[in-house]
Amino acid sequence: MCSQRDPDDLTARARIREAALQQFGEHGFERATIRGIAEAAGVSSGLVRHHFGAKEALRDACDEYLVKALVQINDQVRAAPNPPDVNYLAVASAAFGPYQRYVARALTEGRAAPLFDKLVELGAQWLADLDAKRPDPPTVSREARATVGAAMALSVSVLHEHVSRGLGVDLSSPEGGDLLARVMLDLYSHPYLTPEEAAEYLAHLPAPESRKAHDD
Amino acid sequence: MCSQRDPDDLTARARIREAALQQFGEHGFERATIRGIAEAAGVSSGLVRHHFGAKEALRDACDEYLVKALVQINDQVRAAPNPPDVNYLAVASAAFGPYQRYVARALTEGRAAPLFDKLVELGAQWLADLDAKRPDPPTVSREARATVGAAMALSVSVLHEHVSRGLGVDLSSPEGGDLLARVMLDLYSHPYLTPEEAAEYLAHLPAPESRKAHDD
DNA sequence: GTCTATATAATGATAGAC
DNA sequence: GTCTATCATTATATAGAC
């Protein structure tokens, strides 16, 4: 899918970045070592420093690369013949391909903000179509809904291991992906609440101002 | 809410655990140091070892404590006069209180499995009520839906910073919590897909067997 | 561009005194 | 129960050769 070419064809710099993405993803930023990354890339630790300087700069390069990749994928998807609809959600999980673990960690640590924001942007575009067909006016801004929606779409990726365990199949496997799609389809076509229930809850919600003095 | 008593009232052991939860949450397990935790707890590094032994054992103690706290909160909520319904979701975000960061990291790293599983269990109970009112039979098992639902419910907590940024308010603030509740209410009362659309997508989904030979 | 070797700092673990 | 002092390990950062 993305940059799935032969590792031998890549420059040392690219191989290092690729190895860093993998090692950071597998062991986490702190636990991953420059030496380990160098070894995985088939170069020396000295070369890593030569190309990227400090460890953090290497991580920054990884983040930058992923944003570029996401924008690329996004453009591809939007240029595709049939608009993706739900598949937007699949994009979030699948697009990062082998880098899912890295993305999950980066996001959890509050990093890779442009990546998240791009996803929100895509979600908002998608929500715009949905809002047109909607009978009642939304009670909150589209961007707010897109933000929470993006977080939810990413959750499966981020909590990959736990979801796999709960589902009983590895999400990375075809069977896992298939089951996940079916679950998503069911979940996204069956609201937890009726509009009436939501309205009732909403009415019982303390006004934003009065919450200031809220106490438990 | 939970264990919000004066730090001075806590035993050294509890203070250490509290400090560990905070430090692990703020800096991550690897980056957090025994020394830093000891300092935050107002004790010596030697005492940390005396009580918990190795660093990993300290983390395990933190995980155990949170499961205990979750079960406790769950029992409280279930014993409450009016059943929580959606509030189940708020439980996930709010219950862990000051430990949200820790939980987010632990979960992302594939740890704290019992905690996730407990949440799935709670979600399944809640889904059982919903399924009773549902016209069409679910296409996937309740546990599968509860699993993905749990991941989604946790996503806001896990991606706390990004969601806060996207919403324009700190989720920890009363304003943030209020906005989140409104967004959730809107999202959970408006399905992304109609049952017809979902059925169509489902029909177009490759059969589980045929996917084996799937190729891109 | 790439490698080897070394310096320096920080950390987890430990032992022993009070 | 609590502390101080020390050991052994490990990783980053650096310098310098090829």
Coordinates of C-alpha atoms (C1' of nucleotides) in Angstrom, one line a residue:
Chain A
M1 CA 0.0 0.0 0.0
C2 CA 2.2 2.8 1.2
S3 CA 6.0 2.5 0.8
Q4 CA 5.8 -1.2 0.6
R5 CA 8.9 -1.4 -1.7
D6 CA 11.8 -3.6 -1.2
P7 CA 13.8 -2.5 1.8
D8 CA 17.0 -2.8 -0.2
D9 CA 15.8 -0.1 -2.6
L10 CA 15.6 2.4 0.2
T11 CA 18.3 4.8 1.1
A12 CA 20.0 4.3 4.5
R13 CA 18.1 7.4 5.8
A14 CA 14.7 5.9 4.8
R15 CA 15.7 2.5 6.2
I16 CA 16.5 4.1 9.5
R17 CA 13.2 5.9 9.5
E18 CA 11.4 2.7 8.7
A19 CA 13.2 0.8 11.4
A20 CA 12.5 3.6 13.9
L21 CA 8.8 3.5 13.1
Q22 CA 8.9 -0.2 13.7
Q23 CA 11.0 -0.1 16.9
F24 CA 9.2 2.8 18.4
G25 CA 6.0 1.1 17.7
E26 CA 7.0 -2.2 19.1
H27 CA 8.9 -1.1 22.2
G28 CA 7.8 2.5 22.7
F29 CA 9.9 5.5 22.3
E30 CA 11.8 5.3 25.6
R31 CA 12.5 1.6 25.5
A32 CA 13.6 1.6 21.9
T33 CA 17.3 2.2 21.5
I34 CA 19.3 3.9 18.9
R35 CA 21.4 0.8 18.7
G36 CA 18.4 -1.4 18.2
I37 CA 17.1 0.9 15.4
A38 CA 20.5 0.9 13.8
E39 CA 20.6 -2.8 13.9
A40 CA 17.1 -3.2 12.5
A41 CA 18.0 -0.9 9.7
G42 CA 21.3 -2.7 9.0
V43 CA 23.4 0.4 9.8
S44 CA 25.6 1.6 12.7
S45 CA 24.4 3.7 15.5
G46 CA 26.8 6.4 14.4
L47 CA 25.0 6.7 11.1
V48 CA 21.7 7.2 12.8
R49 CA 23.1 10.2 14.6
H50 CA 24.7 11.4 11.4
H51 CA 21.3 11.6 9.7
F52 CA 18.9 12.5 12.4
G53 CA 21.0 13.8 15.3
A54 CA 19.2 13.1 18.6
K55 CA 16.6 10.5 19.3
E56 CA 13.8 13.0 19.5
A57 CA 14.6 14.4 16.1
L58 CA 14.3 10.9 14.7
R59 CA 10.9 10.7 16.2
D60 CA 9.9 14.0 14.7
A61 CA 11.0 12.8 11.3
C62 CA 8.7 9.7 11.8
D63 CA 5.8 11.9 12.7
E64 CA 6.3 14.1 9.7
Y65 CA 6.5 11.2 7.4
L66 CA 3.2 9.8 8.7
V67 CA 1.3 13.0 8.1
K68 CA 2.6 13.1 4.6
A69 CA 1.5 9.5 4.1
L70 CA -2.0 10.2 5.5
V71 CA -2.5 13.2 3.3
Q72 CA -1.5 11.1 0.4
I73 CA -3.9 8.3 1.3
N74 CA -6.6 10.8 1.8
D75 CA -6.2 12.2 -1.6
Q76 CA -6.2 8.8 -3.1
V77 CA -9.4 7.8 -1.3
R78 CA -11.2 11.0 -2.3
A79 CA -10.1 10.6 -5.9
A80 CA -11.5 7.1 -5.9
P81 CA -14.6 6.4 -8.0
N82 CA -17.1 5.6 -5.2
P83 CA -16.9 7.8 -2.2
P84 CA -15.9 5.8 0.9
D85 CA -18.6 6.7 3.4
V86 CA -18.0 4.3 6.3
N87 CA -14.8 3.3 4.8
Y88 CA -13.5 6.6 6.1
L89 CA -13.4 4.8 9.4
A90 CA -11.6 1.8 7.9
V91 CA -9.0 4.3 6.5
A92 CA -8.1 5.3 10.0
S93 CA -7.4 1.8 11.0
A94 CA -5.9 0.5 7.9
A95 CA -4.1 3.4 6.3
F96 CA -1.2 3.3 8.7
G97 CA -0.6 -0.3 7.8
P98 CA 2.4 -1.6 9.6
Y99 CA 2.7 1.6 11.6
Q100 CA -0.4 1.2 13.6
R101 CA 1.4 0.5 16.8
Y102 CA 3.6 3.6 16.3
V103 CA 0.5 5.8 15.6
A104 CA -1.3 4.4 18.6
R105 CA 1.6 5.2 20.9
A106 CA 2.3 8.6 19.4
L107 CA -1.3 9.6 19.7
T108 CA -1.6 8.4 23.3
E109 CA 1.4 10.5 24.2
G110 CA -0.3 13.5 22.7
R111 CA 2.0 13.6 19.7
A112 CA 1.2 13.5 16.0
A113 CA -1.3 16.2 16.4
P114 CA -1.5 17.1 12.7
L115 CA -2.3 13.5 12.0
F116 CA -5.3 13.6 14.3
D117 CA -6.4 16.9 13.1
K118 CA -6.3 15.7 9.5
L119 CA -8.6 12.9 10.5
V120 CA -11.0 15.3 12.1
E121 CA -11.0 17.3 8.9
L122 CA -11.9 14.2 6.9
G123 CA -14.6 13.2 9.3
A124 CA -16.1 16.7 9.2
Q125 CA -16.4 16.5 5.4
W126 CA -18.0 13.2 5.7
L127 CA -20.4 14.5 8.4
A128 CA -21.4 17.4 6.2
D129 CA -23.0 14.9 3.8
L130 CA -24.8 13.2 6.7
D131 CA -26.1 16.4 8.2
A132 CA -27.8 17.3 5.0
K133 CA -30.0 14.2 5.3
R134 CA -30.7 14.7 8.9
P135 CA -34.2 15.7 10.1
D136 CA -33.3 17.5 13.4
P137 CA -30.6 20.1 13.6
P138 CA -27.4 19.0 15.4
T139 CA -27.1 20.3 19.0
V140 CA -23.3 20.7 18.8
S141 CA -20.9 21.9 16.1
R142 CA -19.9 19.6 13.3
E143 CA -16.2 20.0 14.3
A144 CA -16.9 18.8 17.8
R145 CA -18.7 15.8 16.6
A146 CA -16.0 15.1 14.1
T147 CA -13.4 15.3 16.8
V148 CA -15.0 12.8 19.0
G149 CA -15.8 10.7 16.0
A150 CA -12.2 10.6 15.0
A151 CA -11.2 9.6 18.5
M152 CA -13.7 6.7 18.3
A153 CA -12.6 5.7 14.9
L154 CA -9.0 5.5 16.1
S155 CA -9.8 3.7 19.3
V156 CA -9.8 0.3 17.7
S157 CA -6.4 0.9 16.3
V158 CA -5.1 2.4 19.5
L159 CA -6.5 -0.4 21.7
H160 CA -5.6 -3.0 19.1
E161 CA -4.5 -5.7 21.5
H162 CA -7.4 -5.4 23.8
V163 CA -9.9 -5.4 21.0
S164 CA -8.3 -8.4 19.4
R165 CA -8.5 -10.2 22.7
G166 CA -12.1 -9.3 23.2
L167 CA -13.0 -10.3 19.7
G168 CA -11.1 -13.5 19.9
V169 CA -9.2 -12.9 16.7
D170 CA -6.3 -10.9 15.7
L171 CA -7.5 -7.7 14.1
S172 CA -4.7 -7.7 11.7
S173 CA -5.9 -10.9 10.2
P174 CA -8.4 -11.1 7.4
E175 CA -10.9 -12.7 9.8
G176 CA -10.4 -10.0 12.4
G177 CA -10.8 -7.3 9.8
D178 CA -14.0 -8.9 8.6
L179 CA -15.5 -9.3 12.0
L180 CA -14.6 -5.7 12.9
A181 CA -16.3 -4.5 9.8
R182 CA -19.5 -6.4 10.7
V183 CA -19.4 -5.0 14.3
M184 CA -18.9 -1.5 13.0
L185 CA -21.7 -1.9 10.6
D186 CA -24.0 -3.0 13.3
L187 CA -22.9 -0.4 15.8
Y188 CA -23.1 2.5 13.3
S189 CA -26.6 1.6 12.2
H190 CA -28.1 1.2 15.6
P191 CA -28.1 4.2 17.9
Y192 CA -27.7 3.7 21.6
L193 CA -30.4 6.2 22.3
T194 CA -33.6 7.4 20.6
P195 CA -33.7 11.1 19.8
E196 CA -36.3 11.4 22.6
E197 CA -34.1 9.9 25.2
A198 CA -31.2 12.1 24.1
A199 CA -33.4 15.1 24.3
E200 CA -34.4 14.1 27.8
Y201 CA -30.9 13.6 28.9
L202 CA -29.9 16.9 27.3
A203 CA -32.7 18.7 29.2
H204 CA -31.5 17.2 32.5
L205 CA -27.9 18.3 31.8
P206 CA -26.9 21.1 34.1
A207 CA -26.5 24.4 32.2
P208 CA -22.8 25.2 31.3
E209 CA -22.8 28.1 33.7
S210 CA -24.3 26.4 36.7
R211 CA -21.7 23.6 36.5
K212 CA -19.1 26.0 37.9
A213 CA -20.3 25.4 41.4
H214 CA -20.8 21.7 40.9
D215 CA -19.6 19.7 43.9
D216 CA -19.5 16.0 44.8
Chain B
M1 CA -14.4 11.1 44.0
C2 CA -12.2 8.0 44.6
S3 CA -9.5 8.2 47.3
Q4 CA -9.5 12.0 47.2
R5 CA -8.4 12.2 50.8
D6 CA -5.5 14.3 52.1
P7 CA -2.2 12.9 50.9
D8 CA -0.9 13.3 54.4
D9 CA -3.4 10.8 55.7
L10 CA -2.1 8.1 53.4
T11 CA 0.4 5.5 54.4
A12 CA 3.8 5.7 52.7
R13 CA 2.9 2.7 50.7
A14 CA -0.3 4.4 49.4
R15 CA 1.5 7.6 48.7
I16 CA 4.1 5.8 46.7
R17 CA 1.4 4.1 44.7
E18 CA -0.4 7.4 44.2
A19 CA 2.8 9.0 43.1
A20 CA 3.6 6.1 40.7
L21 CA 0.2 6.4 39.1
Q22 CA 0.9 10.1 38.6
Q23 CA 4.4 9.8 37.3
F24 CA 3.8 6.8 35.1
G25 CA 0.8 8.7 33.7
E26 CA 2.7 11.9 33.1
H27 CA 6.0 10.5 31.8
G28 CA 5.3 6.9 30.8
F29 CA 6.6 3.8 32.5
E30 CA 10.0 3.8 31.0
R31 CA 10.7 7.5 31.4
A32 CA 9.4 7.7 34.9
T33 CA 12.1 6.9 37.5
I34 CA 12.0 5.3 40.9
R35 CA 13.8 8.3 42.2
G36 CA 11.2 10.7 40.7
I37 CA 8.4 8.7 42.2
A38 CA 10.0 8.6 45.6
E39 CA 10.5 12.3 45.5
A40 CA 6.9 12.9 44.4
A41 CA 5.7 10.7 47.3
G42 CA 8.1 12.4 49.7
V43 CA 10.0 9.3 50.6
S44 CA 13.4 7.8 49.7
S45 CA 14.0 5.5 46.7
G46 CA 15.0 2.8 49.2
L47 CA 11.5 2.8 50.7
V48 CA 10.0 2.3 47.3
R49 CA 12.0 -0.8 46.9
H50 CA 11.2 -1.9 50.4
H51 CA 7.4 -1.8 49.7
F52 CA 7.2 -2.9 46.1
G53 CA 10.5 -4.4 45.1
A54 CA 11.1 -3.9 41.4
K55 CA 9.7 -1.2 39.2
E56 CA 7.5 -3.6 37.3
A57 CA 6.0 -4.9 40.6
L58 CA 5.1 -1.3 41.4
R59 CA 3.3 -1.0 38.1
D60 CA 1.4 -4.2 38.7
A61 CA 0.3 -2.8 42.0
C62 CA -1.0 0.3 40.2
D63 CA -2.9 -1.9 37.7
E64 CA -4.4 -4.0 40.5
Y65 CA -5.5 -0.9 42.4
L66 CA -7.3 0.5 39.4
V67 CA -9.2 -2.7 38.7
K68 CA -10.3 -2.6 42.3
A69 CA -11.4 1.0 41.9
L70 CA -13.3 0.3 38.8
V71 CA -15.2 -2.6 40.3
Q72 CA -16.0 -0.4 43.2
I73 CA -17.3 2.4 41.1
N74 CA -19.3 -0.1 39.0
D75 CA -21.0 -1.4 42.0
Q76 CA -21.8 2.1 43.2
V77 CA -23.3 3.0 39.9
R78 CA -25.3 -0.2 39.6
A79 CA -26.7 0.3 43.1
A80 CA -27.7 3.8 42.3
P81 CA -31.5 4.6 42.1
N82 CA -31.7 5.4 38.4
P83 CA -29.8 3.1 36.1
P84 CA -27.0 4.9 34.3
D85 CA -27.7 4.0 30.7
V86 CA -25.4 6.3 28.8
N87 CA -23.7 7.2 31.9
Y88 CA -21.9 3.9 31.6
L89 CA -19.8 5.7 29.1
A90 CA -19.2 8.6 31.3
V91 CA -18.0 6.1 33.9
A92 CA -15.2 5.0 31.7
S93 CA -14.0 8.6 31.2
A94 CA -14.7 9.9 34.6
A95 CA -14.2 7.0 37.0
F96 CA -10.4 7.0 36.7
G97 CA -10.4 10.6 37.7
P98 CA -6.8 11.8 38.0
Y99 CA -5.5 8.5 36.7
Q100 CA -6.8 9.0 33.1
R101 CA -3.3 9.4 31.7
Y102 CA -2.0 6.4 33.4
V103 CA -5.0 4.3 32.2
A104 CA -4.5 5.6 28.6
R105 CA -0.9 4.7 28.6
A106 CA -1.4 1.3 30.2
L107 CA -4.1 0.4 27.8
T108 CA -2.2 1.6 24.8
E109 CA 0.7 -0.6 25.8
G110 CA -1.5 -3.5 26.0
R111 CA -1.5 -3.6 29.7
A112 CA -4.3 -3.5 32.3
A113 CA -6.2 -6.1 30.4
P114 CA -8.5 -6.9 33.4
L115 CA -9.6 -3.3 33.4
F116 CA -10.5 -3.3 29.8
D117 CA -12.3 -6.7 30.1
K118 CA -14.3 -5.4 33.0
L119 CA -15.4 -2.5 30.9
V120 CA -16.5 -4.9 28.2
E121 CA -18.5 -6.9 30.7
L122 CA -20.3 -3.8 31.9
G123 CA -21.0 -2.8 28.3
A124 CA -22.4 -6.2 27.5
Q125 CA -24.8 -5.9 30.4
W126 CA -25.9 -2.6 29.2
L127 CA -26.3 -3.8 25.6
A128 CA -28.4 -6.7 26.8
D129 CA -31.1 -4.2 27.8
L130 CA -30.8 -2.4 24.5
D131 CA -31.0 -5.6 22.5
A132 CA -34.4 -6.4 24.1
K133 CA -35.8 -3.2 22.5
R134 CA -34.3 -3.8 19.2
P135 CA -36.4 -4.7 16.1
D136 CA -33.8 -6.6 14.0
P137 CA -31.5 -9.3 15.4
P138 CA -27.9 -8.3 15.8
T139 CA -25.6 -9.6 13.2
V140 CA -22.7 -10.1 15.5
S141 CA -22.3 -11.3 19.1
R142 CA -23.1 -9.1 21.9
E143 CA -19.6 -9.5 23.3
A144 CA -18.0 -8.4 20.0
R145 CA -20.1 -5.2 20.0
A146 CA -19.4 -4.6 23.7
T147 CA -15.7 -4.9 23.0
V148 CA -15.6 -2.4 20.2
G149 CA -18.0 -0.2 22.2
A150 CA -15.7 -0.3 25.2
A151 CA -12.8 0.7 23.0
M152 CA -14.8 3.6 21.6
A153 CA -15.9 4.7 25.1
L154 CA -12.3 4.7 26.2
S155 CA -11.1 6.6 23.1
V156 CA -11.9 10.0 24.5
S157 CA -9.9 9.3 27.6
V158 CA -7.0 7.7 25.7
L159 CA -6.8 10.6 23.2
H160 CA -7.6 13.1 25.8
E161 CA -5.2 15.8 24.6
H162 CA -6.2 15.6 21.0
V163 CA -9.9 15.6 21.8
S164 CA -9.4 18.6 24.0
R165 CA -7.6 20.4 21.3
G166 CA -10.3 19.6 18.8
L167 CA -13.1 20.7 21.1
G168 CA -11.3 23.8 22.1
V169 CA -11.7 23.2 25.8
D170 CA -9.9 21.0 28.3
L171 CA -11.9 17.9 28.8
S172 CA -11.0 17.9 32.4
S173 CA -12.8 21.2 33.0
P174 CA -16.5 21.4 33.7
E175 CA -17.0 23.1 30.4
G176 CA -15.2 20.3 28.6
G177 CA -17.2 17.6 30.3
D178 CA -20.4 19.4 29.5
L179 CA -19.5 19.8 25.8
L180 CA -18.4 16.1 25.6
A181 CA -21.7 15.0 27.1
R182 CA -23.6 16.9 24.5
V183 CA -21.5 15.6 21.7
M184 CA -21.9 12.0 23.0
L185 CA -25.7 12.5 23.3
D186 CA -25.9 13.7 19.7
L187 CA -23.6 11.0 18.3
Y188 CA -25.2 8.2 20.2
S189 CA -28.7 9.2 19.1
H190 CA -27.8 9.6 15.4
P191 CA -26.6 6.5 13.5
Y192 CA -24.1 7.0 10.8
L193 CA -25.9 4.5 8.6
T194 CA -29.5 3.5 8.0
P195 CA -30.2 -0.2 8.6
E196 CA -30.7 -0.5 4.8
E197 CA -27.3 1.0 4.1
A198 CA -25.7 -1.3 6.6
A199 CA -27.4 -4.3 5.1
E200 CA -26.2 -3.3 1.7
Y201 CA -22.6 -2.9 2.9
L202 CA -22.9 -6.2 4.7
A203 CA -24.0 -7.9 1.5
H204 CA -21.1 -6.5 -0.4
L205 CA -18.7 -7.6 2.3
P206 CA -16.6 -10.5 1.0
A207 CA -17.5 -13.8 2.7
P208 CA -15.0 -14.7 5.5
E209 CA -13.7 -17.6 3.6
S210 CA -13.2 -15.9 0.3
R211 CA -11.1 -13.2 2.0
K212 CA -8.3 -15.7 2.4
A213 CA -7.2 -15.1 -1.1
H214 CA -7.7 -11.4 -0.9
D215 CA -4.9 -9.4 -2.5
D216 CA -4.1 -5.8 -3.1
Chain C
dG1 C1' 28.7 8.4 4.1
dT2 C1' 29.8 5.0 7.2
dC3 C1' 32.1 2.7 10.9
dT4 C1' 34.5 1.8 15.8
dA5 C1' 35.5 3.2 20.2
dT6 C1' 34.9 6.0 24.2
dA7 C1' 33.0 9.4 27.6
dT8 C1' 29.4 10.7 30.3
dA9 C1' 25.3 10.5 32.6
dA10 C1' 21.3 8.4 34.5
dT11 C1' 18.9 4.5 36.3
dG12 C1' 17.4 0.2 38.6
dA13 C1' 18.9 -2.6 42.0
dT14 C1' 21.2 -3.5 46.4
dA15 C1' 23.3 -3.5 51.1
dG16 C1' 23.5 -1.9 55.4
dA17 C1' 22.7 1.9 59.2
dC18 C1' 19.2 4.0 62.2
Chain D
dG1 C1' 9.7 1.5 58.4
dT2 C1' 12.8 4.5 56.7
dC3 C1' 17.1 6.4 55.1
dT4 C1' 22.0 7.0 52.8
dA5 C1' 25.5 5.3 50.0
dT6 C1' 27.2 2.4 46.4
dC7 C1' 27.2 -1.0 42.5
dA8 C1' 26.5 -2.5 37.9
dT9 C1' 24.2 -1.8 33.8
dT10 C1' 22.8 0.6 29.9
dA11 C1' 22.0 4.2 26.7
dT12 C1' 22.9 8.6 24.6
dA13 C1' 26.1 11.5 22.8
dT14 C1' 30.6 12.4 20.9
dA15 C1' 35.1 12.1 18.6
dG16 C1' 37.7 10.5 15.2
dA17 C1' 39.3 6.8 11.6
dC18 C1' 38.2 5.0 6.9

